[in-house]
Amino acid sequence: MSAPCFDPADSRPLTRVAVAIIERVVHGEHQVLFAQRPTGKAYAGYWEFPGGKIEAGESVIDALIREIDEELGVHIRSATLWRSERFSYEHAHVELNFCRTMDWRGEPHGREEQAFAWQRLNAISVTPLLPALHAPESGVLAGLRAG
């Protein structure tokens, strides 16, 4: 599949997605949680920040709380919308609403049989990452690394 980019002329319906950047500090190291996309989904096997589609009438934060509970069994207590980015993939035109949280409870477990991994921001070792995360127009990883 080709790398994503935003195409303002893309006339396909926009799919809004809530994306969780779940953070923790362990022994002084800042870490974020990545999940691997399960078999049967576009970009299966790629690593991403977990999340999912925002349903009609649902806020970004409400969708985030629901999706993370459904996917990983983690309860998000509070989160902040950090940034939004749009991408045109071969399979969809998406708006990714990245939310940051350190206010969560529970131990992640892949309810969709997906793998997950805690990663240090300056030493991300899971590959391949979803192209949206390292596309030239994305500021997500650089923004996280900058603090």
mmCIF file of N, CA and C in Angstrom:
data_model
loop_
_atom_site.group_PDB
_atom_site.id
_atom_site.type_symbol
_atom_site.label_atom_id
_atom_site.label_comp_id
_atom_site.label_asym_id
_atom_site.label_seq_id
_atom_site.Cartn_x
_atom_site.Cartn_y
_atom_site.Cartn_z
ATOM 1 N N MET A 1 0.847 -1.180 0.000
ATOM 2 C CA MET A 1 0.000 0.000 0.000
ATOM 3 C C MET A 1 0.887 1.236 0.000
ATOM 4 N N SER A 2 0.450 2.257 -0.671
ATOM 5 C CA SER A 2 1.274 3.452 -0.768
ATOM 6 C C SER A 2 1.204 4.270 0.517
ATOM 7 N N ALA A 3 2.192 5.125 0.688
ATOM 8 C CA ALA A 3 2.239 5.981 1.867
ATOM 9 C C ALA A 3 1.107 7.005 1.798
ATOM 10 N N PRO A 4 0.574 7.377 2.949
ATOM 11 C CA PRO A 4 -0.533 8.317 2.967
ATOM 12 C C PRO A 4 -0.080 9.743 2.729
ATOM 13 N N CYS A 5 -0.991 10.536 2.270
ATOM 14 C CA CYS A 5 -0.791 11.969 2.193
ATOM 15 C C CYS A 5 -2.176 12.592 2.186
ATOM 16 N N PHE A 6 -2.244 13.836 2.546
ATOM 17 C CA PHE A 6 -3.530 14.510 2.550
ATOM 18 C C PHE A 6 -3.795 15.060 1.162
ATOM 19 N N ASP A 7 -4.934 14.708 0.624
ATOM 20 C CA ASP A 7 -5.354 15.196 -0.683
ATOM 21 C C ASP A 7 -6.638 15.994 -0.488
ATOM 22 N N PRO A 8 -6.571 17.328 -0.513
ATOM 23 C CA PRO A 8 -7.770 18.140 -0.282
ATOM 24 C C PRO A 8 -8.860 17.905 -1.323
ATOM 25 N N ALA A 9 -8.512 17.324 -2.464
ATOM 26 C CA ALA A 9 -9.506 17.048 -3.501
ATOM 27 C C ALA A 9 -10.177 15.687 -3.305
ATOM 28 N N ASP A 10 -9.785 14.943 -2.302
ATOM 29 C CA ASP A 10 -10.366 13.623 -2.048
ATOM 30 C C ASP A 10 -11.836 13.799 -1.688
ATOM 31 N N SER A 11 -12.724 13.251 -2.519
ATOM 32 C CA SER A 11 -14.162 13.445 -2.320
ATOM 33 C C SER A 11 -14.815 12.306 -1.536
ATOM 34 N N ARG A 12 -14.039 11.313 -1.134
ATOM 35 C CA ARG A 12 -14.598 10.222 -0.342
ATOM 36 C C ARG A 12 -15.031 10.738 1.023
ATOM 37 N N PRO A 13 -15.999 10.086 1.638
ATOM 38 C CA PRO A 13 -16.404 10.514 2.977
ATOM 39 C C PRO A 13 -15.219 10.464 3.939
ATOM 40 N N LEU A 14 -15.171 11.421 4.827
ATOM 41 C CA LEU A 14 -14.104 11.493 5.821
ATOM 42 C C LEU A 14 -14.452 10.589 6.996
ATOM 43 N N THR A 15 -13.558 9.669 7.328
ATOM 44 C CA THR A 15 -13.732 8.795 8.487
ATOM 45 C C THR A 15 -12.960 9.414 9.644
ATOM 46 N N ARG A 16 -13.683 9.755 10.695
ATOM 47 C CA ARG A 16 -13.060 10.355 11.880
ATOM 48 C C ARG A 16 -12.642 9.254 12.846
ATOM 49 N N VAL A 17 -11.420 9.357 13.354
ATOM 50 C CA VAL A 17 -10.848 8.325 14.206
ATOM 51 C C VAL A 17 -10.297 8.967 15.478
ATOM 52 N N ALA A 18 -10.564 8.344 16.622
ATOM 53 C CA ALA A 18 -9.976 8.745 17.904
ATOM 54 C C ALA A 18 -8.750 7.867 18.135
ATOM 55 N N VAL A 19 -7.611 8.487 18.389
ATOM 56 C CA VAL A 19 -6.348 7.775 18.542
ATOM 57 C C VAL A 19 -5.783 8.075 19.927
ATOM 58 N N ALA A 20 -5.418 7.023 20.665
ATOM 59 C CA ALA A 20 -4.919 7.179 22.028
ATOM 60 C C ALA A 20 -3.403 7.106 22.079
ATOM 61 N N ILE A 21 -2.805 8.136 22.619
ATOM 62 C CA ILE A 21 -1.390 8.083 22.970
ATOM 63 C C ILE A 21 -1.380 7.872 24.485
ATOM 64 N N ILE A 22 -1.285 6.595 24.862
ATOM 65 C CA ILE A 22 -1.320 6.204 26.275
ATOM 66 C C ILE A 22 0.119 6.248 26.776
ATOM 67 N N GLU A 23 0.343 7.061 27.792
ATOM 68 C CA GLU A 23 1.694 7.310 28.264
ATOM 69 C C GLU A 23 1.880 6.821 29.694
ATOM 70 N N ARG A 24 3.140 6.498 30.012
ATOM 71 C CA ARG A 24 3.509 6.150 31.383
ATOM 72 C C ARG A 24 4.987 6.480 31.570
ATOM 73 N N VAL A 25 5.386 6.579 32.840
ATOM 74 C CA VAL A 25 6.784 6.767 33.190
ATOM 75 C C VAL A 25 7.168 5.598 34.080
ATOM 76 N N VAL A 26 8.196 4.845 33.643
ATOM 77 C CA VAL A 26 8.695 3.695 34.381
ATOM 78 C C VAL A 26 10.182 3.907 34.627
ATOM 79 N N HIS A 27 10.567 3.934 35.899
ATOM 80 C CA HIS A 27 11.973 4.135 36.263
ATOM 81 C C HIS A 27 12.551 5.366 35.561
ATOM 82 N N GLY A 28 11.752 6.425 35.511
ATOM 83 C CA GLY A 28 12.200 7.675 34.913
ATOM 84 C C GLY A 28 12.147 7.730 33.401
ATOM 85 N N GLU A 29 11.706 6.643 32.752
ATOM 86 C CA GLU A 29 11.620 6.613 31.290
ATOM 87 C C GLU A 29 10.191 6.825 30.827
ATOM 88 N N HIS A 30 10.025 7.775 29.915
ATOM 89 C CA HIS A 30 8.710 8.069 29.335
ATOM 90 C C HIS A 30 8.446 7.045 28.239
ATOM 91 N N GLN A 31 7.301 6.365 28.316
ATOM 92 C CA GLN A 31 6.938 5.335 27.343
ATOM 93 C C GLN A 31 5.533 5.580 26.806
ATOM 94 N N VAL A 32 5.284 5.096 25.594
ATOM 95 C CA VAL A 32 3.963 5.154 24.976
ATOM 96 C C VAL A 32 3.587 3.757 24.494
ATOM 97 N N LEU A 33 2.287 3.510 24.429
ATOM 98 C CA LEU A 33 1.792 2.189 24.050
ATOM 99 C C LEU A 33 1.463 2.144 22.556
ATOM 100 N N PHE A 34 2.019 1.145 21.883
ATOM 101 C CA PHE A 34 1.698 0.874 20.487
ATOM 102 C C PHE A 34 0.928 -0.439 20.414
ATOM 103 N N ALA A 35 0.053 -0.558 19.414
ATOM 104 C CA ALA A 35 -0.682 -1.802 19.162
ATOM 105 C C ALA A 35 -0.464 -2.194 17.705
ATOM 106 N N GLN A 36 -0.476 -3.489 17.467
ATOM 107 C CA GLN A 36 -0.292 -3.993 16.103
ATOM 108 C C GLN A 36 -1.662 -4.238 15.482
ATOM 109 N N ARG A 37 -1.849 -3.759 14.271
ATOM 110 C CA ARG A 37 -3.144 -3.919 13.601
ATOM 111 C C ARG A 37 -3.396 -5.396 13.323
ATOM 112 N N PRO A 38 -4.592 -5.880 13.689
ATOM 113 C CA PRO A 38 -4.888 -7.309 13.542
ATOM 114 C C PRO A 38 -5.119 -7.753 12.105
ATOM 115 N N THR A 39 -4.998 -9.037 11.904
ATOM 116 C CA THR A 39 -5.272 -9.654 10.609
ATOM 117 C C THR A 39 -6.684 -9.299 10.171
ATOM 118 N N GLY A 40 -6.843 -9.035 8.883
ATOM 119 C CA GLY A 40 -8.159 -8.723 8.332
ATOM 120 C C GLY A 40 -8.434 -7.240 8.215
ATOM 121 N N LYS A 41 -7.600 -6.397 8.817
ATOM 122 C CA LYS A 41 -7.780 -4.955 8.704
ATOM 123 C C LYS A 41 -6.745 -4.392 7.737
ATOM 124 N N ALA A 42 -7.056 -3.230 7.166
ATOM 125 C CA ALA A 42 -6.072 -2.556 6.310
ATOM 126 C C ALA A 42 -4.797 -2.350 7.111
ATOM 127 N N TYR A 43 -3.668 -2.544 6.455
ATOM 128 C CA TYR A 43 -2.352 -2.411 7.089
ATOM 129 C C TYR A 43 -2.169 -3.408 8.239
ATOM 130 N N ALA A 44 -2.721 -4.596 8.105
ATOM 131 C CA ALA A 44 -2.546 -5.646 9.119
ATOM 132 C C ALA A 44 -1.054 -5.856 9.369
ATOM 133 N N GLY A 45 -0.692 -5.973 10.639
ATOM 134 C CA GLY A 45 0.698 -6.182 11.019
ATOM 135 C C GLY A 45 1.472 -4.903 11.279
ATOM 136 N N TYR A 46 0.943 -3.766 10.846
ATOM 137 C CA TYR A 46 1.598 -2.488 11.118
ATOM 138 C C TYR A 46 1.309 -2.062 12.551
ATOM 139 N N TRP A 47 2.218 -1.283 13.112
ATOM 140 C CA TRP A 47 2.073 -0.781 14.472
ATOM 141 C C TRP A 47 1.529 0.643 14.452
ATOM 142 N N GLU A 48 0.683 0.950 15.436
ATOM 143 C CA GLU A 48 0.016 2.243 15.517
ATOM 144 C C GLU A 48 -0.282 2.560 16.965
ATOM 145 N N PHE A 49 -0.714 3.790 17.201
ATOM 146 C CA PHE A 49 -1.323 4.106 18.481
ATOM 147 C C PHE A 49 -2.747 3.561 18.402
ATOM 148 N N PRO A 50 -3.245 2.894 19.447
ATOM 149 C CA PRO A 50 -4.571 2.275 19.370
ATOM 150 C C PRO A 50 -5.695 3.309 19.286
ATOM 151 N N GLY A 51 -6.835 2.866 18.782
ATOM 152 C CA GLY A 51 -8.004 3.738 18.677
ATOM 153 C C GLY A 51 -9.002 3.172 17.702
ATOM 154 N N GLY A 52 -9.941 4.004 17.277
ATOM 155 C CA GLY A 52 -10.945 3.533 16.352
ATOM 156 C C GLY A 52 -11.885 4.631 15.908
ATOM 157 N N LYS A 53 -12.844 4.229 15.089
ATOM 158 C CA LYS A 53 -13.785 5.165 14.478
ATOM 159 C C LYS A 53 -14.667 5.845 15.516
ATOM 160 N N ILE A 54 -14.948 7.117 15.229
ATOM 161 C CA ILE A 54 -15.865 7.900 16.043
ATOM 162 C C ILE A 54 -17.258 7.692 15.467
ATOM 163 N N GLU A 55 -18.177 7.224 16.300
ATOM 164 C CA GLU A 55 -19.554 6.976 15.865
ATOM 165 C C GLU A 55 -20.336 8.292 15.800
ATOM 166 N N ALA A 56 -21.423 8.301 15.034
ATOM 167 C CA ALA A 56 -22.283 9.487 14.911
ATOM 168 C C ALA A 56 -22.756 9.924 16.297
ATOM 169 N N GLY A 57 -22.631 11.207 16.582
ATOM 170 C CA GLY A 57 -23.079 11.766 17.845
ATOM 171 C C GLY A 57 -22.108 11.575 19.007
ATOM 172 N N GLU A 58 -20.974 10.960 18.737
ATOM 173 C CA GLU A 58 -19.999 10.655 19.782
ATOM 174 C C GLU A 58 -18.877 11.705 19.751
ATOM 175 N N SER A 59 -18.428 12.148 20.916
ATOM 176 C CA SER A 59 -17.293 13.063 20.960
ATOM 177 C C SER A 59 -16.003 12.274 20.753
ATOM 178 N N VAL A 60 -14.934 12.979 20.451
ATOM 179 C CA VAL A 60 -13.632 12.328 20.270
ATOM 180 C C VAL A 60 -13.246 11.572 21.540
ATOM 181 N N ILE A 61 -13.378 12.224 22.689
ATOM 182 C CA ILE A 61 -12.968 11.605 23.962
ATOM 183 C C ILE A 61 -13.860 10.418 24.295
ATOM 184 N N ASP A 62 -15.169 10.527 24.082
ATOM 185 C CA ASP A 62 -16.063 9.387 24.337
ATOM 186 C C ASP A 62 -15.703 8.196 23.447
ATOM 187 N N ALA A 63 -15.393 8.457 22.187
ATOM 188 C CA ALA A 63 -14.988 7.384 21.270
ATOM 189 C C ALA A 63 -13.676 6.768 21.736
ATOM 190 N N LEU A 64 -12.754 7.594 22.161
ATOM 191 C CA LEU A 64 -11.463 7.114 22.651
ATOM 192 C C LEU A 64 -11.650 6.169 23.831
ATOM 193 N N ILE A 65 -12.433 6.585 24.803
ATOM 194 C CA ILE A 65 -12.684 5.763 25.996
ATOM 195 C C ILE A 65 -13.306 4.430 25.597
ATOM 196 N N ARG A 66 -14.301 4.462 24.720
ATOM 197 C CA ARG A 66 -14.979 3.240 24.279
ATOM 198 C C ARG A 66 -14.031 2.323 23.513
ATOM 199 N N GLU A 67 -13.328 2.863 22.539
ATOM 200 C CA GLU A 67 -12.453 2.048 21.692
ATOM 201 C C GLU A 67 -11.320 1.401 22.484
ATOM 202 N N ILE A 68 -10.705 2.142 23.391
ATOM 203 C CA ILE A 68 -9.572 1.588 24.145
ATOM 204 C C ILE A 68 -10.050 0.510 25.104
ATOM 205 N N ASP A 69 -11.221 0.674 25.671
ATOM 206 C CA ASP A 69 -11.781 -0.397 26.500
ATOM 207 C C ASP A 69 -12.070 -1.631 25.653
ATOM 208 N N GLU A 70 -12.691 -1.430 24.477
ATOM 209 C CA GLU A 70 -13.022 -2.554 23.588
ATOM 210 C C GLU A 70 -11.784 -3.278 23.087
ATOM 211 N N GLU A 71 -10.742 -2.534 22.714
ATOM 212 C CA GLU A 71 -9.548 -3.130 22.117
ATOM 213 C C GLU A 71 -8.566 -3.701 23.133
ATOM 214 N N LEU A 72 -8.360 -2.964 24.238
ATOM 215 C CA LEU A 72 -7.275 -3.311 25.153
ATOM 216 C C LEU A 72 -7.700 -3.532 26.599
ATOM 217 N N GLY A 73 -8.971 -3.290 26.925
ATOM 218 C CA GLY A 73 -9.418 -3.469 28.297
ATOM 219 C C GLY A 73 -8.838 -2.448 29.262
ATOM 220 N N VAL A 74 -8.409 -1.311 28.754
ATOM 221 C CA VAL A 74 -7.857 -0.238 29.568
ATOM 222 C C VAL A 74 -8.924 0.836 29.726
ATOM 223 N N HIS A 75 -9.073 1.336 30.949
ATOM 224 C CA HIS A 75 -10.050 2.400 31.203
ATOM 225 C C HIS A 75 -9.338 3.749 31.199
ATOM 226 N N ILE A 76 -9.690 4.584 30.232
ATOM 227 C CA ILE A 76 -9.159 5.949 30.159
ATOM 228 C C ILE A 76 -10.005 6.812 31.093
ATOM 229 N N ARG A 77 -9.388 7.409 32.088
ATOM 230 C CA ARG A 77 -10.111 8.287 33.024
ATOM 231 C C ARG A 77 -10.284 9.682 32.449
ATOM 232 N N SER A 78 -9.214 10.195 31.829
ATOM 233 C CA SER A 78 -9.287 11.501 31.170
ATOM 234 C C SER A 78 -8.218 11.546 30.089
ATOM 235 N N ALA A 79 -8.468 12.356 29.073
ATOM 236 C CA ALA A 79 -7.530 12.515 27.963
ATOM 237 C C ALA A 79 -7.731 13.903 27.380
ATOM 238 N N THR A 80 -6.722 14.368 26.674
ATOM 239 C CA THR A 80 -6.767 15.681 26.041
ATOM 240 C C THR A 80 -6.528 15.524 24.547
ATOM 241 N N LEU A 81 -7.409 16.137 23.750
ATOM 242 C CA LEU A 81 -7.178 16.170 22.300
ATOM 243 C C LEU A 81 -5.929 17.005 22.062
ATOM 244 N N TRP A 82 -4.931 16.395 21.448
ATOM 245 C CA TRP A 82 -3.619 17.019 21.277
ATOM 246 C C TRP A 82 -3.435 17.610 19.884
ATOM 247 N N ARG A 83 -3.783 16.845 18.862
ATOM 248 C CA ARG A 83 -3.660 17.321 17.490
ATOM 249 C C ARG A 83 -4.525 16.467 16.568
ATOM 250 N N SER A 84 -4.908 17.029 15.430
ATOM 251 C CA SER A 84 -5.665 16.309 14.405
ATOM 252 C C SER A 84 -4.917 16.416 13.090
ATOM 253 N N GLU A 85 -4.871 15.303 12.363
ATOM 254 C CA GLU A 85 -4.218 15.266 11.060
ATOM 255 C C GLU A 85 -5.075 14.457 10.108
ATOM 256 N N ARG A 86 -5.082 14.855 8.831
ATOM 257 C CA ARG A 86 -5.853 14.137 7.819
ATOM 258 C C ARG A 86 -4.922 13.459 6.832
ATOM 259 N N PHE A 87 -5.347 12.264 6.374
ATOM 260 C CA PHE A 87 -4.589 11.492 5.404
ATOM 261 C C PHE A 87 -5.533 10.846 4.414
ATOM 262 N N SER A 88 -5.067 10.726 3.185
ATOM 263 C CA SER A 88 -5.802 10.007 2.152
ATOM 264 C C SER A 88 -5.041 8.728 1.855
ATOM 265 N N TYR A 89 -5.593 7.617 2.277
ATOM 266 C CA TYR A 89 -5.027 6.301 1.995
ATOM 267 C C TYR A 89 -5.743 5.729 0.780
ATOM 268 N N GLU A 90 -5.233 4.624 0.260
ATOM 269 C CA GLU A 90 -5.932 3.937 -0.821
ATOM 270 C C GLU A 90 -7.301 3.449 -0.359
ATOM 271 N N HIS A 91 -7.407 3.026 0.892
ATOM 272 C CA HIS A 91 -8.641 2.428 1.396
ATOM 273 C C HIS A 91 -9.572 3.416 2.087
ATOM 274 N N ALA A 92 -9.098 4.616 2.451
ATOM 275 C CA ALA A 92 -9.951 5.541 3.204
ATOM 276 C C ALA A 92 -9.340 6.934 3.271
ATOM 277 N N HIS A 93 -10.200 7.899 3.483
ATOM 278 C CA HIS A 93 -9.821 9.287 3.747
ATOM 279 C C HIS A 93 -10.115 9.497 5.229
ATOM 280 N N VAL A 94 -9.082 9.750 6.048
ATOM 281 C CA VAL A 94 -9.267 9.751 7.497
ATOM 282 C C VAL A 94 -8.810 11.045 8.148
ATOM 283 N N GLU A 95 -9.468 11.344 9.264
ATOM 284 C CA GLU A 95 -9.049 12.405 10.172
ATOM 285 C C GLU A 95 -8.649 11.708 11.467
ATOM 286 N N LEU A 96 -7.382 11.793 11.810
ATOM 287 C CA LEU A 96 -6.856 11.146 13.010
ATOM 288 C C LEU A 96 -6.795 12.179 14.124
ATOM 289 N N ASN A 97 -7.558 11.942 15.185
ATOM 290 C CA ASN A 97 -7.614 12.845 16.328
ATOM 291 C C ASN A 97 -6.788 12.234 17.454
ATOM 292 N N PHE A 98 -5.552 12.715 17.600
ATOM 293 C CA PHE A 98 -4.617 12.166 18.576
ATOM 294 C C PHE A 98 -4.880 12.774 19.954
ATOM 295 N N CYS A 99 -5.132 11.891 20.914
ATOM 296 C CA CYS A 99 -5.405 12.302 22.285
ATOM 297 C C CYS A 99 -4.337 11.724 23.192
ATOM 298 N N ARG A 100 -3.874 12.535 24.122
ATOM 299 C CA ARG A 100 -2.844 12.082 25.057
ATOM 300 C C ARG A 100 -3.464 11.827 26.423
ATOM 301 N N THR A 101 -2.972 10.767 27.081
ATOM 302 C CA THR A 101 -3.427 10.478 28.434
ATOM 303 C C THR A 101 -2.340 9.794 29.247
ATOM 304 N N MET A 102 -2.252 10.209 30.486
ATOM 305 C CA MET A 102 -1.467 9.504 31.499
ATOM 306 C C MET A 102 -2.421 9.076 32.617
ATOM 307 N N ASP A 103 -3.700 9.369 32.432
ATOM 308 C CA ASP A 103 -4.729 9.106 33.435
ATOM 309 C C ASP A 103 -5.576 7.916 32.996
ATOM 310 N N TRP A 104 -5.079 6.713 33.258
ATOM 311 C CA TRP A 104 -5.744 5.484 32.839
ATOM 312 C C TRP A 104 -5.476 4.411 33.883
ATOM 313 N N ARG A 105 -6.276 3.344 33.816
ATOM 314 C CA ARG A 105 -6.042 2.230 34.738
ATOM 315 C C ARG A 105 -6.301 0.909 34.023
ATOM 316 N N GLY A 106 -5.693 -0.136 34.569
ATOM 317 C CA GLY A 106 -5.827 -1.466 33.992
ATOM 318 C C GLY A 106 -4.551 -1.875 33.286
ATOM 319 N N GLU A 107 -4.444 -3.137 33.010
ATOM 320 C CA GLU A 107 -3.309 -3.666 32.255
ATOM 321 C C GLU A 107 -3.775 -4.010 30.853
ATOM 322 N N PRO A 108 -3.108 -3.484 29.829
ATOM 323 C CA PRO A 108 -3.544 -3.767 28.458
ATOM 324 C C PRO A 108 -3.463 -5.257 28.120
ATOM 325 N N HIS A 109 -4.473 -5.714 27.423
ATOM 326 C CA HIS A 109 -4.452 -7.063 26.837
ATOM 327 C C HIS A 109 -5.226 -6.992 25.524
ATOM 328 N N GLY A 110 -4.698 -7.637 24.518
ATOM 329 C CA GLY A 110 -5.262 -7.555 23.174
ATOM 330 C C GLY A 110 -6.570 -8.314 23.053
ATOM 331 N N ARG A 111 -7.675 -7.611 23.167
ATOM 332 C CA ARG A 111 -8.989 -8.247 23.057
ATOM 333 C C ARG A 111 -9.308 -8.688 21.634
ATOM 334 N N GLU A 112 -8.556 -8.176 20.660
ATOM 335 C CA GLU A 112 -8.730 -8.584 19.255
ATOM 336 C C GLU A 112 -7.537 -9.431 18.823
ATOM 337 N N GLU A 113 -6.871 -10.033 19.805
ATOM 338 C CA GLU A 113 -5.688 -10.882 19.576
ATOM 339 C C GLU A 113 -4.516 -10.106 18.994
ATOM 340 N N GLN A 114 -4.536 -8.781 19.117
ATOM 341 C CA GLN A 114 -3.436 -7.986 18.610
ATOM 342 C C GLN A 114 -2.320 -7.887 19.657
ATOM 343 N N ALA A 115 -1.106 -7.740 19.162
ATOM 344 C CA ALA A 115 0.041 -7.526 20.036
ATOM 345 C C ALA A 115 0.082 -6.054 20.437
ATOM 346 N N PHE A 116 0.752 -5.780 21.539
ATOM 347 C CA PHE A 116 0.975 -4.406 21.947
ATOM 348 C C PHE A 116 2.348 -4.332 22.589
ATOM 349 N N ALA A 117 2.911 -3.128 22.638
ATOM 350 C CA ALA A 117 4.254 -2.960 23.183
ATOM 351 C C ALA A 117 4.437 -1.536 23.695
ATOM 352 N N TRP A 118 5.045 -1.421 24.872
ATOM 353 C CA TRP A 118 5.448 -0.125 25.400
ATOM 354 C C TRP A 118 6.783 0.236 24.756
ATOM 355 N N GLN A 119 6.896 1.476 24.297
ATOM 356 C CA GLN A 119 8.102 1.918 23.604
ATOM 357 C C GLN A 119 8.577 3.263 24.157
ATOM 358 N N ARG A 120 9.900 3.407 24.267
ATOM 359 C CA ARG A 120 10.476 4.711 24.591
ATOM 360 C C ARG A 120 10.439 5.553 23.321
ATOM 361 N N LEU A 121 10.086 6.819 23.442
ATOM 362 C CA LEU A 121 9.929 7.674 22.270
ATOM 363 C C LEU A 121 11.210 7.820 21.450
ATOM 364 N N ASN A 122 12.348 7.788 22.099
ATOM 365 C CA ASN A 122 13.608 7.939 21.374
ATOM 366 C C ASN A 122 14.193 6.607 20.944
ATOM 367 N N ALA A 123 13.459 5.518 21.175
ATOM 368 C CA ALA A 123 13.973 4.192 20.801
ATOM 369 C C ALA A 123 12.818 3.279 20.380
ATOM 370 N N ILE A 124 12.011 3.757 19.443
ATOM 371 C CA ILE A 124 10.885 2.952 18.961
ATOM 372 C C ILE A 124 11.437 1.813 18.112
ATOM 373 N N SER A 125 11.142 0.585 18.529
ATOM 374 C CA SER A 125 11.717 -0.571 17.828
ATOM 375 C C SER A 125 10.686 -1.395 17.075
ATOM 376 N N VAL A 126 9.393 -1.133 17.290
ATOM 377 C CA VAL A 126 8.375 -1.905 16.571
ATOM 378 C C VAL A 126 8.312 -1.413 15.127
ATOM 379 N N THR A 127 8.222 -2.364 14.203
ATOM 380 C CA THR A 127 8.133 -2.018 12.788
ATOM 381 C C THR A 127 7.271 -3.052 12.081
ATOM 382 N N PRO A 128 6.641 -2.657 11.003
ATOM 383 C CA PRO A 128 6.622 -1.304 10.459
ATOM 384 C C PRO A 128 5.581 -0.454 11.189
ATOM 385 N N LEU A 129 5.843 0.836 11.282
ATOM 386 C CA LEU A 129 4.866 1.770 11.833
ATOM 387 C C LEU A 129 3.861 2.123 10.752
ATOM 388 N N LEU A 130 2.632 2.389 11.164
ATOM 389 C CA LEU A 130 1.620 2.846 10.227
ATOM 390 C C LEU A 130 2.168 4.071 9.492
ATOM 391 N N PRO A 131 2.093 4.100 8.171
ATOM 392 C CA PRO A 131 2.700 5.203 7.413
ATOM 393 C C PRO A 131 2.270 6.597 7.871
ATOM 394 N N ALA A 132 1.073 6.755 8.368
ATOM 395 C CA ALA A 132 0.623 8.072 8.816
ATOM 396 C C ALA A 132 1.515 8.641 9.913
ATOM 397 N N LEU A 133 2.149 7.770 10.684
ATOM 398 C CA LEU A 133 2.975 8.249 11.799
ATOM 399 C C LEU A 133 4.313 8.808 11.351
ATOM 400 N N HIS A 134 4.831 8.364 10.214
ATOM 401 C CA HIS A 134 6.127 8.884 9.791
ATOM 402 C C HIS A 134 6.079 9.576 8.432
ATOM 403 N N ALA A 135 4.873 9.899 7.983
ATOM 404 C CA ALA A 135 4.743 10.678 6.748
ATOM 405 C C ALA A 135 5.347 12.063 6.973
ATOM 406 N N PRO A 136 5.951 12.650 5.949
ATOM 407 C CA PRO A 136 6.606 13.950 6.111
ATOM 408 C C PRO A 136 5.692 15.031 6.693
ATOM 409 N N GLU A 137 4.412 14.973 6.359
ATOM 410 C CA GLU A 137 3.507 16.021 6.836
ATOM 411 C C GLU A 137 2.992 15.780 8.250
ATOM 412 N N SER A 138 3.303 14.634 8.849
ATOM 413 C CA SER A 138 2.855 14.338 10.212
ATOM 414 C C SER A 138 3.833 14.898 11.234
ATOM 415 N N GLY A 139 3.291 15.499 12.272
ATOM 416 C CA GLY A 139 4.135 16.019 13.348
ATOM 417 C C GLY A 139 3.983 15.246 14.633
ATOM 418 N N VAL A 140 3.354 14.055 14.557
ATOM 419 C CA VAL A 140 3.029 13.320 15.788
ATOM 420 C C VAL A 140 4.274 12.860 16.530
ATOM 421 N N LEU A 141 5.111 12.044 15.912
ATOM 422 C CA LEU A 141 6.278 11.513 16.622
ATOM 423 C C LEU A 141 7.252 12.626 17.007
ATOM 424 N N ALA A 142 7.503 13.566 16.121
ATOM 425 C CA ALA A 142 8.394 14.682 16.430
ATOM 426 C C ALA A 142 7.829 15.506 17.581
ATOM 427 N N GLY A 143 6.521 15.729 17.568
ATOM 428 C CA GLY A 143 5.885 16.497 18.630
ATOM 429 C C GLY A 143 5.976 15.806 19.978
ATOM 430 N N LEU A 144 5.807 14.498 19.995
ATOM 431 C CA LEU A 144 5.940 13.746 21.240
ATOM 432 C C LEU A 144 7.366 13.779 21.758
ATOM 433 N N ARG A 145 8.308 13.602 20.855
ATOM 434 C CA ARG A 145 9.720 13.600 21.259
ATOM 435 C C ARG A 145 10.153 14.955 21.792
ATOM 436 N N ALA A 146 9.547 16.024 21.264
ATOM 437 C CA ALA A 146 9.893 17.382 21.708
ATOM 438 C C ALA A 146 9.311 17.691 23.083
ATOM 439 N N GLY A 147 8.370 16.870 23.515
ATOM 440 C CA GLY A 147 7.800 17.094 24.836
ATOM 441 C C GLY A 147 6.438 17.623 24.743
#
